[in-house]
Short mmCIF file of C-alpha atoms in Angstrom, two decimals:
data_model
loop_
_atom_site.label_atom_id
_atom_site.label_comp_id
_atom_site.label_asym_id
_atom_site.label_seq_id
_atom_site.Cartn_x
_atom_site.Cartn_y
_atom_site.Cartn_z
CA UNK P 1 0.00 0.00 0.00
CA UNK P 2 1.08 3.56 -0.65
CA UNK P 3 0.00 6.67 1.22
CA UNK P 4 0.03 9.99 -0.61
CA UNK P 5 -0.27 13.40 1.08
CA UNK P 6 -2.41 15.60 -1.21
CA UNK P 7 -1.45 19.27 -1.44
CA UNK P 8 1.68 18.59 0.60
CA UNK P 9 5.40 18.44 -0.21
CA UNK P 10 5.75 15.31 1.91
CA UNK P 11 6.93 12.23 0.00
CA UNK P 12 4.75 9.17 -0.44
CA UNK P 13 4.91 6.56 2.30
CA UNK P 14 5.19 2.87 1.29
CA UNK P 15 3.95 0.15 3.60
CA UNK P 16 4.09 -3.63 3.08
CA UNK P 17 3.92 -4.95 6.67
CA UNK P 18 0.76 -6.50 8.18
CA UNK P 19 0.30 -3.60 10.62
CA UNK P 20 0.87 0.15 10.45
CA UNK P 21 1.00 2.44 13.50
CA UNK P 22 0.37 6.16 13.02
CA UNK P 23 0.94 8.88 15.61
CA UNK P 24 3.32 11.58 16.80
CA UNK P 25 5.48 9.34 19.04
CA UNK P 26 8.86 8.34 17.53
CA UNK P 27 8.14 4.59 17.77
CA UNK P 28 5.32 4.78 15.20
CA UNK P 29 5.75 3.52 11.63
CA UNK P 30 4.31 6.73 10.19
CA UNK P 31 5.06 9.80 12.32
CA UNK P 32 2.87 12.89 12.18
CA UNK P 33 3.32 16.27 13.85
CA UNK P 34 2.29 16.55 17.51
CA UNK P 35 -0.37 19.14 16.66
CA UNK P 36 -1.91 16.70 14.17
CA UNK P 37 -2.03 13.43 16.08
CA UNK P 38 -1.75 11.87 19.51
CA UNK P 39 1.28 9.87 20.56
CA UNK P 40 -0.26 6.60 19.33
CA UNK P 41 -3.28 7.71 17.35
CA UNK P 42 -4.39 4.79 15.20
CA UNK P 43 -3.41 1.43 13.76
CA UNK P 44 -4.18 -0.13 10.38
CA UNK P 45 -4.19 -3.92 10.40
CA UNK P 46 -4.31 -6.19 7.35
CA UNK P 47 -6.55 -9.24 7.76
CA UNK P 48 -8.77 -11.46 5.59
CA UNK P 49 -11.30 -8.61 5.19
CA UNK P 50 -8.68 -6.11 4.01
CA UNK P 51 -7.34 -3.00 5.77
CA UNK P 52 -8.98 -2.39 9.13
CA UNK P 53 -8.49 0.95 10.90
CA UNK P 54 -8.61 1.03 14.70
CA UNK P 55 -8.62 4.29 16.67
CA UNK P 56 -6.37 3.91 19.73
CA UNK P 57 -7.15 5.32 23.21
CA UNK P 58 -4.73 8.21 22.71
CA UNK P 59 -6.26 9.06 19.36
CA UNK P 60 -8.63 11.94 18.76
CA UNK P 61 -10.89 12.45 15.80
CA UNK P 62 -10.25 10.39 12.71
CA UNK P 63 -12.19 10.81 9.46
CA UNK P 64 -12.50 8.48 6.48
CA UNK P 65 -13.88 10.21 3.40
CA UNK P 66 -15.09 13.05 5.68
CA UNK P 67 -17.00 10.63 7.93
CA UNK P 68 -15.96 10.35 11.60
CA UNK P 69 -14.65 7.03 12.88
CA UNK P 70 -14.87 6.41 16.62
CA UNK P 71 -13.51 2.87 16.93
CA UNK P 72 -13.03 0.83 13.75
CA UNK P 73 -13.55 1.12 10.00
CA UNK P 74 -12.87 -1.03 6.95
CA UNK P 75 -10.66 0.84 4.48
CA UNK P 76 -10.47 0.61 0.69
CA UNK P 77 -7.78 1.78 -1.72
CA UNK P 78 -8.80 5.28 -2.74
CA UNK P 79 -10.08 6.35 0.69
CA UNK P 80 -9.03 9.69 2.19
CA UNK P 81 -7.91 9.41 5.81
CA UNK P 82 -7.88 12.66 7.83
CA UNK P 83 -6.06 13.03 11.16
CA UNK P 84 -6.05 16.61 12.42
CA UNK P 85 -5.17 18.74 9.39
CA UNK P 86 -3.20 15.88 7.77
CA UNK P 87 -4.93 14.26 4.80
CA UNK P 88 -3.71 10.88 3.54
CA UNK P 89 -4.79 9.18 0.33
CA UNK P 90 -4.61 5.37 0.48
CA UNK P 91 -3.78 3.74 -2.84
CA UNK P 92 -2.47 0.52 -4.27
CA UNK P 93 1.10 0.22 -5.51
CA UNK P 94 -0.10 -1.48 -8.68
CA UNK P 95 -1.18 0.77 -11.54
CA UNK P 96 -4.69 -0.08 -12.87
CA UNK P 97 -3.25 -0.36 -16.38
CA UNK P 98 -1.05 -3.27 -15.21
CA UNK P 99 -3.95 -5.31 -13.79
CA UNK P 100 -5.01 -8.27 -15.96
CA UNK P 101 -8.26 -7.32 -17.75
CA UNK P 102 -11.49 -9.28 -17.39
CA UNK P 103 -13.16 -10.01 -20.73
CA UNK P 104 -16.65 -11.46 -21.17
CA UNK P 105 -18.64 -12.12 -24.36
CA UNK P 106 -21.56 -9.83 -25.18
CA UNK P 107 -24.11 -12.51 -24.26
CA UNK P 108 -22.36 -13.04 -20.93
CA UNK P 109 -22.55 -9.46 -19.68
CA UNK P 110 -23.69 -9.23 -16.12
CA UNK P 111 -25.50 -6.62 -14.09
CA UNK P 112 -23.10 -3.80 -13.22
CA UNK P 113 -23.68 -0.89 -10.88
CA UNK P 114 -21.74 1.92 -9.23
CA UNK P 115 -22.56 2.03 -5.52
CA UNK P 116 -21.94 5.46 -4.00
CA UNK P 117 -20.19 5.00 -0.63
CA UNK P 118 -19.13 8.61 0.05
CA UNK P 119 -20.04 12.09 -1.08
CA UNK P 120 -23.38 13.79 -1.82
CA UNK P 121 -24.68 10.70 -3.67
CA UNK P 122 -23.86 8.30 -0.83
CA UNK P 123 -26.36 5.45 -0.63
CA UNK P 124 -27.43 5.58 -4.27
CA UNK P 125 -26.90 2.68 -6.66
CA UNK P 126 -26.45 3.65 -10.32
CA UNK P 127 -27.01 0.77 -12.72
CA UNK P 128 -25.27 0.35 -16.05
CA UNK P 129 -26.75 -1.10 -19.22
CA UNK P 130 -24.38 -0.25 -22.07
CA UNK P 131 -23.09 3.14 -20.91
CA UNK P 132 -23.34 5.29 -17.77
CA UNK P 133 -22.23 8.93 -17.77
CA UNK P 134 -21.87 11.04 -14.62
CA UNK P 135 -21.01 14.72 -14.30
CA UNK P 136 -21.39 17.50 -16.82
CA UNK P 137 -24.15 16.58 -19.29
CA UNK P 138 -24.34 13.12 -17.74
CA UNK P 139 -27.25 11.21 -16.23
CA UNK P 140 -26.31 12.31 -12.73
CA UNK P 141 -24.45 15.60 -11.98
CA UNK P 142 -21.32 15.44 -9.83
CA UNK P 143 -20.97 18.38 -7.46
CA UNK P 144 -17.36 19.51 -6.94
CA UNK P 145 -15.88 22.29 -4.73
CA UNK P 146 -14.84 25.71 -6.05
CA UNK P 147 -17.17 25.38 -9.02
CA UNK P 148 -14.99 22.73 -10.67
CA UNK P 149 -16.59 20.53 -13.31
CA UNK P 150 -15.65 17.02 -14.41
CA UNK P 151 -17.32 13.96 -15.86
CA UNK P 152 -16.77 10.23 -16.24
CA UNK P 153 -18.24 7.39 -18.26
CA UNK P 154 -18.44 3.65 -17.60
CA UNK P 155 -19.17 1.46 -20.62
CA UNK P 156 -18.61 -1.89 -22.31
CA UNK P 157 -16.08 -2.20 -25.13
CA UNK P 158 -14.78 -5.43 -26.66
CA UNK P 159 -16.06 -7.42 -23.71
CA UNK P 160 -14.31 -5.24 -21.11
CA UNK P 161 -15.81 -2.86 -18.56
CA UNK P 162 -14.02 0.45 -19.04
CA UNK P 163 -13.85 3.76 -17.20
CA UNK P 164 -12.98 6.96 -19.03
CA UNK P 165 -12.60 10.57 -17.93
CA UNK P 166 -14.69 12.97 -19.97
CA UNK P 167 -14.33 16.56 -18.88
CA UNK P 168 -11.08 16.53 -16.90
CA UNK P 169 -10.27 18.53 -13.76
CA UNK P 170 -6.63 19.10 -12.80
CA UNK P 171 -7.60 19.80 -9.20
CA UNK P 172 -9.82 16.72 -8.88
CA UNK P 173 -8.50 13.95 -11.17
CA UNK P 174 -10.41 10.74 -11.78
CA UNK P 175 -8.96 7.90 -9.68
CA UNK P 176 -9.25 4.13 -9.49
CA UNK P 177 -8.16 2.68 -6.14
CA UNK P 178 -6.43 5.97 -5.45
CA UNK P 179 -4.43 6.08 -8.70
CA UNK P 180 -5.10 8.95 -11.12
CA UNK P 181 -6.25 7.68 -14.54
CA UNK P 182 -7.73 8.95 -17.79
CA UNK P 183 -8.93 5.48 -18.79
CA UNK P 184 -8.86 2.10 -17.04
CA UNK P 185 -10.43 -1.36 -17.14
CA UNK P 186 -12.60 -1.96 -14.07
CA UNK P 187 -12.88 -5.04 -11.90
CA UNK P 188 -15.37 -5.96 -9.15
CA UNK P 189 -14.60 -4.12 -5.92
CA UNK P 190 -12.63 -1.28 -7.54
CA UNK P 191 -13.24 2.14 -6.03
CA UNK P 192 -13.74 5.04 -8.44
CA UNK P 193 -13.06 8.47 -6.93
CA UNK P 194 -13.69 11.98 -8.22
CA UNK P 195 -13.34 14.79 -5.68
CA UNK P 196 -15.33 13.77 -2.60
CA UNK P 197 -17.35 11.23 -4.60
CA UNK P 198 -16.56 7.53 -4.09
CA UNK P 199 -18.17 4.67 -6.05
CA UNK P 200 -17.56 0.95 -5.62
CA UNK P 201 -17.96 -1.27 -8.69
CA UNK P 202 -20.52 -4.02 -8.06
CA UNK P 203 -20.22 -6.64 -10.82
CA UNK P 204 -20.62 -10.14 -9.38
CA UNK P 205 -20.74 -11.67 -12.86
CA UNK P 206 -17.15 -10.55 -13.52
CA UNK P 207 -15.81 -12.39 -10.50
CA UNK P 208 -14.21 -15.78 -11.25
CA UNK P 209 -16.38 -18.80 -10.65
CA UNK P 210 -15.42 -20.76 -7.53
CA UNK P 211 -13.42 -23.87 -8.30
CA UNK P 212 -15.49 -27.00 -7.78
CA UNK P 213 -13.51 -29.82 -6.19
CA UNK P 214 -15.02 -33.27 -6.62
CA UNK P 215 -15.19 -35.28 -3.44
CA UNK P 216 -13.38 -38.60 -3.27
CA UNK P 217 -15.81 -41.53 -3.73
CA UNK P 218 -16.55 -43.23 -0.44
CA UNK P 219 -15.31 -46.80 -0.07
CA UNK P 220 -17.89 -49.53 0.55
CA UNK P 221 -18.42 -50.01 4.29
CA UNK P 222 -17.86 -53.63 5.35
CA UNK P 223 -19.51 -55.09 8.48
CA UNK P 224 -16.21 -56.43 9.80
CA UNK P 225 -14.87 -52.87 9.95
CA UNK P 226 -17.20 -52.25 12.89
CA UNK P 227 -15.94 -55.33 14.68
CA UNK P 228 -12.47 -53.94 15.23
CA UNK P 229 -9.03 -54.88 13.84
CA UNK P 230 -8.63 -57.89 11.56
CA UNK P 231 -6.99 -60.02 14.33
CA UNK P 232 -9.94 -59.35 16.60
CA UNK P 233 -12.37 -60.69 13.96
CA UNK P 234 -10.50 -64.03 13.64
CA UNK P 235 -10.36 -64.37 17.42
CA UNK P 236 -14.14 -64.07 17.58
CA UNK P 237 -14.56 -66.70 14.87
CA UNK P 238 -12.22 -69.11 16.69
CA UNK P 239 -14.03 -68.61 20.00
CA UNK P 240 -17.39 -69.32 18.39
CA UNK P 241 -16.02 -72.53 16.83
CA UNK P 242 -14.67 -73.78 20.19
CA UNK P 243 -18.02 -73.08 21.89
CA UNK P 244 -19.91 -74.95 19.18
CA UNK P 245 -17.56 -77.94 19.50
CA UNK P 246 -17.97 -77.97 23.30
CA UNK P 247 -21.77 -77.95 23.03
CA UNK P 248 -21.65 -80.79 20.52
CA UNK P 249 -19.47 -82.93 22.88
CA UNK P 250 -21.80 -82.33 25.85
CA UNK P 251 -24.85 -83.36 23.83
CA UNK P 252 -23.04 -86.50 22.54
CA UNK P 253 -22.07 -87.61 26.07
CA UNK P 254 -25.61 -87.10 27.42
CA UNK P 255 -27.23 -89.12 24.68
#
């Protein structure tokens, strides 16, 4: 993961460990100024769900995409993390252009939607048929600060789901998982960002089918398997034979 500091001269911070500690104390992995953060302000832990942010007892207010976090939050590449007046953009190290594309035939196209998770459109789900345009002259306007205007389009081309910037804004570039792009192929779970707007790509049909593993055929269950080990079975047979012989002798003597 890489952390960028928008509108700051500070260099990007690279992190590849399973845990990241952020605060003003010198033993943190990422050190902020004392007027920005507490000594041990927060921790980001990587687990099976992804990046999980935890606010520590010494931490004050923490915001993710302008929303306050009191205890924990699940983070995505492309989120903006705010601690004091320090803003941090979380992004992947891999460029979207280097990700292997997902191609489906025209008859196999699935339902695709952009789910707004932050910004003025938060909570809305925008479905895509062949093409979806947002922003200037699009289906849904995108409000941006300082009167800036920008637009984006999501569409199918040659079996791939593509994102393209229309009207471009230098101040608020179009991003995929935190990386600025003009055009990119989208995959399920990608986060598209433009200004304070955040959209997650919901496309379950583009996800790989789970691998089906055939179970091993069960062996026929034999009755002697319940009787114990093989030696124990022969001992039982021998005992029964001796008993039968003894009964036969007793009956012969009596008669």
